[in-house]
XYZ file of C-alpha atoms in Angstrom:
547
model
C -30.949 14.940 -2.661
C -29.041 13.630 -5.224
C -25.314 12.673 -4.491
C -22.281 11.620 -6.162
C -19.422 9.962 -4.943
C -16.750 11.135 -6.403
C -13.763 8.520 -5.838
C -10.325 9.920 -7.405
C -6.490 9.600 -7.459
C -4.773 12.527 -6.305
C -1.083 13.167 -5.771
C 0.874 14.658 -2.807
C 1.246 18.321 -3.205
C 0.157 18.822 -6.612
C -2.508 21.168 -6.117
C -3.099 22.716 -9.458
C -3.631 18.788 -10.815
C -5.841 17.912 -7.245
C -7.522 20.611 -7.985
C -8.599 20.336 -11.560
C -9.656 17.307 -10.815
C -11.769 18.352 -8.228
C -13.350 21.461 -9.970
C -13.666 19.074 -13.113
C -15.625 16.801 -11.423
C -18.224 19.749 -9.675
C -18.802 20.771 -13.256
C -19.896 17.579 -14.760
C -22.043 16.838 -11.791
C -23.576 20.488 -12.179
C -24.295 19.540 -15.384
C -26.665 16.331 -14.436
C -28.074 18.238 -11.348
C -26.524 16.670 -8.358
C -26.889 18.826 -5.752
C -23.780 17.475 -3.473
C -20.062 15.874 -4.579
C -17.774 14.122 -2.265
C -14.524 13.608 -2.424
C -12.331 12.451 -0.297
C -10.324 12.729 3.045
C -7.348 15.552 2.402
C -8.552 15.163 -1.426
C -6.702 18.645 -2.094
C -3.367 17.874 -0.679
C -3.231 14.191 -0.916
C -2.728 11.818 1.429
C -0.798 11.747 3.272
C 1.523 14.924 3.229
C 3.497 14.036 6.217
C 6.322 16.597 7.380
C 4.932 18.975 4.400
C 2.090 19.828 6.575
C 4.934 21.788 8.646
C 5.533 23.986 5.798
C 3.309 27.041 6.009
C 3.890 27.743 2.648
C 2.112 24.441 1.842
C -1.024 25.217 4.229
C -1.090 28.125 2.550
C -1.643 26.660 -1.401
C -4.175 24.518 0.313
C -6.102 27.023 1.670
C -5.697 29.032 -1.738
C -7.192 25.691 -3.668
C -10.236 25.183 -1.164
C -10.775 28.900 -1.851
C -10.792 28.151 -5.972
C -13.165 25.338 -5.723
C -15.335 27.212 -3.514
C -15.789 29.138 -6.195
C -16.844 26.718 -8.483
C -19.620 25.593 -5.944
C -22.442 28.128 -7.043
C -25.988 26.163 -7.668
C -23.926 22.885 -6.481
C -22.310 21.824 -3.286
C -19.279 19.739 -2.181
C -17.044 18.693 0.450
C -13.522 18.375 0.068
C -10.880 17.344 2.360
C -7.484 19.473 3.145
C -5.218 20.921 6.477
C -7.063 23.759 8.154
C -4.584 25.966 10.625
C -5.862 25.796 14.465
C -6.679 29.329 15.857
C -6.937 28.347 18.874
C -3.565 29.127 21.556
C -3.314 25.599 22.271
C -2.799 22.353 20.814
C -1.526 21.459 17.446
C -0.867 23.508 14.993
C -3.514 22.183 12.387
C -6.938 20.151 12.086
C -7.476 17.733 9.422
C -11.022 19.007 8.169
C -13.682 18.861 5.725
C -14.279 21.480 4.129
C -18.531 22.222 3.064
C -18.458 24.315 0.212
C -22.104 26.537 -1.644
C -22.626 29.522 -3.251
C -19.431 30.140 -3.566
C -17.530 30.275 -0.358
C -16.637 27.570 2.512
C -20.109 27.623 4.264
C -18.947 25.499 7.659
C -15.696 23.295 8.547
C -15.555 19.903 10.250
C -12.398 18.592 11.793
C -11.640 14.891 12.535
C -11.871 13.317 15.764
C -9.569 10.126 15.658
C -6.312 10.710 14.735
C -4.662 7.200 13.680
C -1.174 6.788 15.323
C -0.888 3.218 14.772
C 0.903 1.164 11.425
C 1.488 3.363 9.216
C -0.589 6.433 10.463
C 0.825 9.178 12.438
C -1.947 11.574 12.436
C -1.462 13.037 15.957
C 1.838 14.182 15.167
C 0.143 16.900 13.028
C -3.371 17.327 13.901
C -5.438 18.627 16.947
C -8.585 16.593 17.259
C -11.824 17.765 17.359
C -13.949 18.330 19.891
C -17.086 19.575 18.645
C -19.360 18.437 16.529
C -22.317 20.350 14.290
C -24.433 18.839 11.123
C -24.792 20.261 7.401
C -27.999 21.541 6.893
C -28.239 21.529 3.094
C -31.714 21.526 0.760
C -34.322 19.729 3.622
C -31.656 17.323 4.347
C -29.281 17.054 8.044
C -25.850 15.541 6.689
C -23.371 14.384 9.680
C -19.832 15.036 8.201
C -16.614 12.134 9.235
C -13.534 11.953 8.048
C -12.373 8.188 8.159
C -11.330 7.212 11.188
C -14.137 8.954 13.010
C -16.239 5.595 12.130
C -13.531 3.207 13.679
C -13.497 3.713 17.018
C -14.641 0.352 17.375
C -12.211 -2.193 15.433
C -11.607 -5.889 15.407
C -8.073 -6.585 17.004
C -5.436 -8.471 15.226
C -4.560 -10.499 18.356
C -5.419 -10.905 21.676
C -2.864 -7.909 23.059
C -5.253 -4.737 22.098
C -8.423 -3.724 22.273
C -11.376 -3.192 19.761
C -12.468 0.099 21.216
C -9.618 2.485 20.348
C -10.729 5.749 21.254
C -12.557 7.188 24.480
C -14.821 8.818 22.540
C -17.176 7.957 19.511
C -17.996 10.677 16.624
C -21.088 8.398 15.645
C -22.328 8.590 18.942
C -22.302 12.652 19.623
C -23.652 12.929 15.725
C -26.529 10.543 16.411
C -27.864 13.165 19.120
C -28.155 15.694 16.339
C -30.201 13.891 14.144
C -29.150 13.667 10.733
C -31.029 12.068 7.829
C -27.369 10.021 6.763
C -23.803 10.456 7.175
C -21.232 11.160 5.509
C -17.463 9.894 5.213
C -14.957 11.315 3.390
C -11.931 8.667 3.694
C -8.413 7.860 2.741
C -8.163 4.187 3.469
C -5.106 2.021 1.951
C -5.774 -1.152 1.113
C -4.731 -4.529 2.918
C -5.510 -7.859 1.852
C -6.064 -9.498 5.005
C -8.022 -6.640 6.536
C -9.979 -5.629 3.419
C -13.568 -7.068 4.984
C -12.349 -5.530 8.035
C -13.369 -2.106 6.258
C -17.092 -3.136 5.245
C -17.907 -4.724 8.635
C -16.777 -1.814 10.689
C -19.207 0.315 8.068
C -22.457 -1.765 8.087
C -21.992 -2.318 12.313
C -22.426 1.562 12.705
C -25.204 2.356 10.069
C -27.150 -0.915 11.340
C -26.521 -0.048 14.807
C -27.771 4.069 15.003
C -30.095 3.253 12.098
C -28.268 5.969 9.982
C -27.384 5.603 6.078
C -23.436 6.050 5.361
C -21.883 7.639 1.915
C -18.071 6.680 2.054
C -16.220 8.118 -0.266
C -12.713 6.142 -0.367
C -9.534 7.410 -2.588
C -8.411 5.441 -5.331
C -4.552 5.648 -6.323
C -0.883 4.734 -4.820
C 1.250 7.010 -3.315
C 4.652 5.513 -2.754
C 4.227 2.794 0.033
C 0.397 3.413 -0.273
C -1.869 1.787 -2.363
C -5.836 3.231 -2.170
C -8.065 0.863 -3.516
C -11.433 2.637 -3.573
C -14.183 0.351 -2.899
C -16.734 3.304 -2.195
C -20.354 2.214 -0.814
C -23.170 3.416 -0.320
C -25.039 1.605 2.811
C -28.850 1.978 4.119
C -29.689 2.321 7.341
C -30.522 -1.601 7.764
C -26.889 -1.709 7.239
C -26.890 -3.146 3.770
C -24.327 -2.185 1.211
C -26.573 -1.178 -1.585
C -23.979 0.641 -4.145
C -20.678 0.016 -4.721
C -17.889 1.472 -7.187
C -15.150 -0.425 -8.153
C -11.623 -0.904 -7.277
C -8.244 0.253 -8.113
C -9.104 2.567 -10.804
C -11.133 5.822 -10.533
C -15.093 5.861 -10.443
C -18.110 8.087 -9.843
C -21.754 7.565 -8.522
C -24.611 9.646 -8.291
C -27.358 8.768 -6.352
C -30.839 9.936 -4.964
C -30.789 9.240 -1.340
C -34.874 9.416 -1.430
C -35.065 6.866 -3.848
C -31.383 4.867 -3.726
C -32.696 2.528 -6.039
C -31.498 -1.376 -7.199
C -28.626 -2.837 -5.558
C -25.205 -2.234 -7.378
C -22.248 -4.015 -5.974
C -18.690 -4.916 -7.727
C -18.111 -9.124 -8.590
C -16.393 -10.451 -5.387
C -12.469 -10.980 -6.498
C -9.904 -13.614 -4.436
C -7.207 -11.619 -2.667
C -4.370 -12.773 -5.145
C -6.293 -10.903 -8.113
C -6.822 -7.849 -5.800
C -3.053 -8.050 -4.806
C -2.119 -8.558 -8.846
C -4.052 -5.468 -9.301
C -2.922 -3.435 -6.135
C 0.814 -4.097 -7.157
C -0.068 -3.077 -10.894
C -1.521 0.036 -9.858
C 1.274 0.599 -6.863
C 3.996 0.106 -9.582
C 2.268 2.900 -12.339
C 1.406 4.985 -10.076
C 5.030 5.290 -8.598
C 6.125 5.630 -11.950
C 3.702 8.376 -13.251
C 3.731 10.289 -9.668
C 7.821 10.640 -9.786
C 7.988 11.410 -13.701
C 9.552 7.811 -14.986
C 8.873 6.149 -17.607
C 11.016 2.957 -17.958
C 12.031 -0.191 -15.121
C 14.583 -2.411 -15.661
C 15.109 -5.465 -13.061
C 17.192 -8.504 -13.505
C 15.474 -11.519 -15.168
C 17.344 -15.020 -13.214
C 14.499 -17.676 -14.147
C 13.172 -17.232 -10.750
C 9.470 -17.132 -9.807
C 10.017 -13.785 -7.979
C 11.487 -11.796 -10.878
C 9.316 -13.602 -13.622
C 6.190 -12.023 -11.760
C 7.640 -8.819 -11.048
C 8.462 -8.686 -14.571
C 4.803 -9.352 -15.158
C 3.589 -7.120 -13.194
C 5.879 -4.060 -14.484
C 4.776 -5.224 -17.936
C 1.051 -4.640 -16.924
C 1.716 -1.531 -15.371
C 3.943 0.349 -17.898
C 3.409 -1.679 -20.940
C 5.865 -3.630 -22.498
C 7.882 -1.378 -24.620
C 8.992 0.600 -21.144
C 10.486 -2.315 -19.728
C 13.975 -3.600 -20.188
C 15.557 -6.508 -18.355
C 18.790 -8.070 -17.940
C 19.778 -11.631 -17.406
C 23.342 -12.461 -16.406
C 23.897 -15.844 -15.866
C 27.718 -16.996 -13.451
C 28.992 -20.432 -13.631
C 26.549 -21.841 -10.752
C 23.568 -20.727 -13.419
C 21.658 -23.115 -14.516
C 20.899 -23.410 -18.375
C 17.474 -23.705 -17.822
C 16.924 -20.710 -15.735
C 18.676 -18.766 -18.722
C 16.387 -20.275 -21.333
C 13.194 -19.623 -18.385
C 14.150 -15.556 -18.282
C 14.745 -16.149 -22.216
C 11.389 -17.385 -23.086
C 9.333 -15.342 -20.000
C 10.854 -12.465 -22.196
C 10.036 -13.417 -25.372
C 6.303 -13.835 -24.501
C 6.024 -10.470 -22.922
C 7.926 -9.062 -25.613
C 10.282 -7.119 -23.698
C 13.749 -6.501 -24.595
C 16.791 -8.403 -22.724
C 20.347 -8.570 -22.955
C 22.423 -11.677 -21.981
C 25.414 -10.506 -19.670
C 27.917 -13.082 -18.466
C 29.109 -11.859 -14.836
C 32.022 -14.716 -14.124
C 34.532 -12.485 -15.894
C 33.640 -9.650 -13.749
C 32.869 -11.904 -10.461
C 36.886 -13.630 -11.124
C 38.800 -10.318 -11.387
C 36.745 -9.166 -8.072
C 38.193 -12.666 -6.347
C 41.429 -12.173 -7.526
C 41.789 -8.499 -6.509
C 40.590 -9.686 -2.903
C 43.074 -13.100 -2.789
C 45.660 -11.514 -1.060
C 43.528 -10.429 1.213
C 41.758 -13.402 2.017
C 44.566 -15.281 2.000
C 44.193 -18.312 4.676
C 40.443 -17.854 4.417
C 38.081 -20.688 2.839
C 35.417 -19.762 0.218
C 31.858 -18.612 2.587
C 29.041 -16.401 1.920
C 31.402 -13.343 0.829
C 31.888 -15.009 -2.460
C 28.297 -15.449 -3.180
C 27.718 -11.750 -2.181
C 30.133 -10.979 -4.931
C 27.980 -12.120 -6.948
C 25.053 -10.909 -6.226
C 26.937 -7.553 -5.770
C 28.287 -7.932 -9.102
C 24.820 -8.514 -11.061
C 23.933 -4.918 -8.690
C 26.703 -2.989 -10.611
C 25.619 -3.907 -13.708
C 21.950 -3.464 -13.071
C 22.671 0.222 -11.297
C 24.660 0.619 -14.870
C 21.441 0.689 -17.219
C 19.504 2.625 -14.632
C 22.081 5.203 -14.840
C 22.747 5.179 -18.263
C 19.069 5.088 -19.937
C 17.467 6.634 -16.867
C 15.569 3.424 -15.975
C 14.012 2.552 -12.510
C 15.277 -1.027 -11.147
C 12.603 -3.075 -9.838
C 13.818 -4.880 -6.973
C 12.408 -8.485 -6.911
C 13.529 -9.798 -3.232
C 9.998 -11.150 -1.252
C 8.159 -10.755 2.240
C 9.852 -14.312 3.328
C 12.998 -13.459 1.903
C 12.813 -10.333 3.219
C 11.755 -11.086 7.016
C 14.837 -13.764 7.154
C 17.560 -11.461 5.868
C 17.616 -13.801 2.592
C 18.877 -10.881 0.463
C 22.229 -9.290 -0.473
C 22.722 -5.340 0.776
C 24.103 -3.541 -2.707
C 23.483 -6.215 -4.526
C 19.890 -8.164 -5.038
C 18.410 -5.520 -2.591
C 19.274 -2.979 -4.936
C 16.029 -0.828 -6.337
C 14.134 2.122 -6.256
C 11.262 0.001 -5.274
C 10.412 -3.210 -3.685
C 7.685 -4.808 -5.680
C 7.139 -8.172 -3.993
C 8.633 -6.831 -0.246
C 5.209 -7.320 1.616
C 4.170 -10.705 -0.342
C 5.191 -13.715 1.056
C 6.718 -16.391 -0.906
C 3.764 -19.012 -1.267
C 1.372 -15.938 -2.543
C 4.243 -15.165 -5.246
C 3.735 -18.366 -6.407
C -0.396 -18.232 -6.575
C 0.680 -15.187 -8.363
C 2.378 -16.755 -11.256
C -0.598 -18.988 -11.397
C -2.793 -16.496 -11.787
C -1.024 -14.517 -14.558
C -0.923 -18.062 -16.396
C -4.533 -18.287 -15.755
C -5.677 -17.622 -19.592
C -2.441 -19.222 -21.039
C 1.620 -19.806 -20.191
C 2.984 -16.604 -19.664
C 6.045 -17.402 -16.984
C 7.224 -20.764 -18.209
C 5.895 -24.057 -15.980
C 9.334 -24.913 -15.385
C 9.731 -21.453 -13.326
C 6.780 -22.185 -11.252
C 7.760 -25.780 -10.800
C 11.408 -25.847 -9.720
C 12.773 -25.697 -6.178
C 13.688 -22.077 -5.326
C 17.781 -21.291 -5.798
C 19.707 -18.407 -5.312
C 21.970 -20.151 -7.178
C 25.615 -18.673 -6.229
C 27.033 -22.601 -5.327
C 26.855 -25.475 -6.695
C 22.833 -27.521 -6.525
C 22.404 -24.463 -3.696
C 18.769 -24.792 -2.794
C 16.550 -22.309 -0.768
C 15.657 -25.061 2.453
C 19.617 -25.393 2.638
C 19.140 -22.637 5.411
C 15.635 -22.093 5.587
C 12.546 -24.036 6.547
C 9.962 -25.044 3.955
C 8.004 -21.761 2.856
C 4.618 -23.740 3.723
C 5.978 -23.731 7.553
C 8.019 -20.488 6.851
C 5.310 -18.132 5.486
C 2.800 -19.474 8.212
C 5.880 -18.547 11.027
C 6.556 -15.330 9.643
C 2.650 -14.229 9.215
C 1.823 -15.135 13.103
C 5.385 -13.689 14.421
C 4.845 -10.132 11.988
C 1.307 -9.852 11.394
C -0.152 -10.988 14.505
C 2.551 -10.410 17.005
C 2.814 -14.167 18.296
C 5.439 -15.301 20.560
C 7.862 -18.249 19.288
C 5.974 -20.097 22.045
C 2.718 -19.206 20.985
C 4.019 -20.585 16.989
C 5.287 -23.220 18.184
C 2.280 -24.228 19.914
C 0.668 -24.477 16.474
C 2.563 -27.463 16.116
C 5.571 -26.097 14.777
C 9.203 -27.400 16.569
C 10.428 -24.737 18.882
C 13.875 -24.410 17.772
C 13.223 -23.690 14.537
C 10.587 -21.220 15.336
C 13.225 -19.964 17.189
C 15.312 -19.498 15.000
C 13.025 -18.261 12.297
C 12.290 -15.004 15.018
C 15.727 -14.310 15.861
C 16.845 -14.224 12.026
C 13.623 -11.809 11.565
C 15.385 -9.671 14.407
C 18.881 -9.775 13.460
C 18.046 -8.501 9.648
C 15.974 -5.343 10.788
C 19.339 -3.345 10.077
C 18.507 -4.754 6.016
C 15.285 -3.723 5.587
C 15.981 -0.093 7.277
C 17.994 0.268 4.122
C 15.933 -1.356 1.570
C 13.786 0.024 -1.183
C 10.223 1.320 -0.474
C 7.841 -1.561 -0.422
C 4.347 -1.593 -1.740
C 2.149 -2.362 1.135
C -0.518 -4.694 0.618
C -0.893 -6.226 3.867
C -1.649 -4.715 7.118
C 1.598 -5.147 8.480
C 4.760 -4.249 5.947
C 7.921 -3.413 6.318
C 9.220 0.036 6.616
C 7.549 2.827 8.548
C 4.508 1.103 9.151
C 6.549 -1.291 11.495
C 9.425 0.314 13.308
C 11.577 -1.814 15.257
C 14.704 -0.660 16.817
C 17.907 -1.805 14.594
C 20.050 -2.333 18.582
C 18.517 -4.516 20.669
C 18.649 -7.694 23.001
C 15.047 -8.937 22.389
């Protein structure tokens, strides 16, 4: 039988563009005489839909778009995923299925079994899991259908408080009993840079282990938070990942699954050059989804807004990108002539605006006020509150999105002004930590100086008091990024860091600034998740607590 993989960016609701996509992609396979397309996991809805799926409206223009492509399917087959309702009196209202389409109607319907409600997944609070399972049979050939979780009941744990066997139950295991000649897996998996082999293992365990070849069919694409990084393989039933179509950008296979032929695999990239490329895609896709055009962001000579500046440069092209730089009294010159020169070789445009005017008649509007007070932290929020106004200014005016630049580290520690640098309609850099910014800039320097040395090189500064440095109130990032990675990603204890050779009062103290700031983040911009533990609602900690 000959197969393609049909690995595509979709976006949420838009079913007339999901579905020409779709039906596009069923004619040009027709056309070279496949007989079966996949696509993937809620492929005509997009994933994922959340509360939508409780608009019936909404079920119902799915169901009236896997209806269309049935249509299409006449000498040609395909499986597409979308929301089915449940007809049954109990349970939940709908089944996340997959959808087997021929001669021109839906021929059979297979639901998923494992319902993520874990990170950023919260399956179960739409979905009814299934509870039988049946096999395609389809020209001489027995096809098991899963939809994406249904191969991970079995999953290596983060840390030592879980378990690698999720689910009481294992879709691979009741599918086996039927026989089929290979399974299928139609997915919607979001890329994270530390679990990324995670992905490939899990595969390759279950087709070495019941002997079965596996077609996974990933989606490519970001939607908001999530970025889908493709990766689609094709693995034999030694367990040995024979094709595989690339990353972050839309691709196709067809194969013969009697004769799969030579091995086909994508050049192994380090995860800095698949988080460059994740954050490019996250940041164009945002854009294109949500019908903008243009990002502005403030330019300081910083590492953290030279890359983001990068990066929006890669994703929207330079002449869509505008930037401001707006120097107060505690600037330094050469952090104006850094932002000057970063913007000169991306050939962006950038306006010079000189806050202290602004920043003074704030003060003096507030001395009578403060009066008895001395000079703290409220006068370097002014500041940063200041360079906020004007930045909110262009995005009003000229209908630009502002890039916020703030980082994971920054971030976790509550290093970041509310109104003012916090400010954005999305958080580039919020689930990178500070050292990986850095290997960043590197990279984009890689074939020549892009972000000036001198931005890469100097000690980090807000700069809103005089020779203010970063490790004035915060540990070096080598100690603070490793602190913040154990304590977020993988749920450590301060004891447990501290053990690591750390000193416990500053690990302390690292934790309970990570605690105190939660009421920050609740209120930040969307972040582009590229790890497997960001913030926002993939991590939901209560903002009152005594923990």
């Amino acid at each position: 039988m000959k197969v393609e993989l049909a690995q595509l960016n979709y976006t949420i609701g838009d079913f007339e563009g999901n579905s020409r996509k779709i039906i596009g992609k069923i004619a040009s396979a027709k056309e070279q005489n496949v007989n079966l397309v996949l696509f993937s996991e809620l492929s005509v809805t997009g994933y994922y839909p959340h509360d939508l799926l409780e608009k019936k409206e909404f079920i119902k223009k799915a169901e009236d778009a896997v209806a269309e492509i049935a249509k299409v399917c006449v000498g040609i087959a395909a499986l597409v995923g979308a929301p089915r309702i449940n007809e049954n009196e109990r349970g939940k209202t709908l089944f996340n299925s997959a959808f087997f389409l021929s001669d021109g109607k839906i021929q059979s319907i297979h639901n998923k079994t494992l319902l993520p409600t874990y990170d950023i997944f919260d399956e179960y609070r739409h979905f009814e899991p299934n509870r039988e399972f049946h096999i395609v049979e389809y020209k001489g050939e027995r096809i098991a259908v899963t939809i994406c979780e249904d191969l991970w009941d079995e999953q290596p744990t983060a840390n030592e408080f879980g378990k690698d066997k999720l689910y009481s139950i294992s879709p691979m295991e009741e599918l086996a009993k039927l026989n089929p000649d290979f399974v299928v897996n139609l997915s919607a998996s979001p890329f994270s840079y530390n679990q990324e082999g995670w992905r490939k293992d899990v595969l390759v365990k279950k087709a070495k282990n019941y002997g079965i070849p596996i077609l996974y069919c990933n989606q490519v694409g970001a939607q908001t938070e999530l970025i889908f990084d493709g990766g689609s393989v094709f693995i034999d039933r030694d367990g040995e990942i024979i094709k595989e179509l690339k990353y972050f950008e839309e691709d196709a296979l067809i194969l013969d699954t009697k004769n799969i032929g030579e091995k086909s695999l994508q050049n192994e990239a380090d995860y800095i050059e698949k988080i460059h490329d994740a954050l490019v895609l996250g940041i164009r896709d945002y854009f294109q989804k949500m019908g903008f055009k243009r990002a502005t962001l403030g330019l300081s000579g910083g590492i953290d807004s030279a890359v983001v500046a990068v990066l929006a440069v890669r994703a929207l092209g330079p002449e869509n990108v505008r930037v401001l730089l707006m120097p107060s009294k505690y600037s330094s010159d050469h952090s104006v002539e850094d932002a000057r020169i970063l913007a000169e070789n991306l050939g962006i445009r950038y306006d010079i605006v000189h806050i202290q005017k602004a920043v003074d008649a704030f003060e003096k509007e507030l001395a009578p006020l403060f009066e008895g007070c001395s000079a703290d932290v409220t006068e370097e929020n002014i500041q940063a509150r200041t360079r906020g106004i004007f930045m909110m200014a262009i995005s009003n005016k000229f209908g630009h999105i502002l890039l916020n630049t703030t980082n994971k580290s920054e971030s976790a520690v509550g290093y970041g002004t509310l109104y003012g640098d916090m400010n954005g309609g999305l958080a580039v850099l919020g689930d990178v930590y500070k050292l990986d910014v850095y290997k960043l800039s590197r990279f984009m320097n890689r074939d020549g100086e892009i972000i000036p040395e001198n931005t890469i090189v100097k000690p980090p500064s807000a700069e809103l008091r005089p020779d203010q440095k970063d490790t004035d109130s915060l540990p070096d990032y080598e100690d603070l990024d490793v602190m913040l990675f154990n304590y977020i990603e993988l749920n450590k204890s301060p004891r447990e860091i501290a053990d690591m050779g750390f000193d416990e009062e500053i690990v302390r103290k690292v934790v309970r600034m990570v605690n105190m700031n939660e009421y920050k983040r609740f209120q930040a911009a969307p972040i582009l998740r590229i790890s497997s533990k960001a913030f926002g609602f993939g991590r939901k900690m209560p903002l009152v607590a005594r923990y």
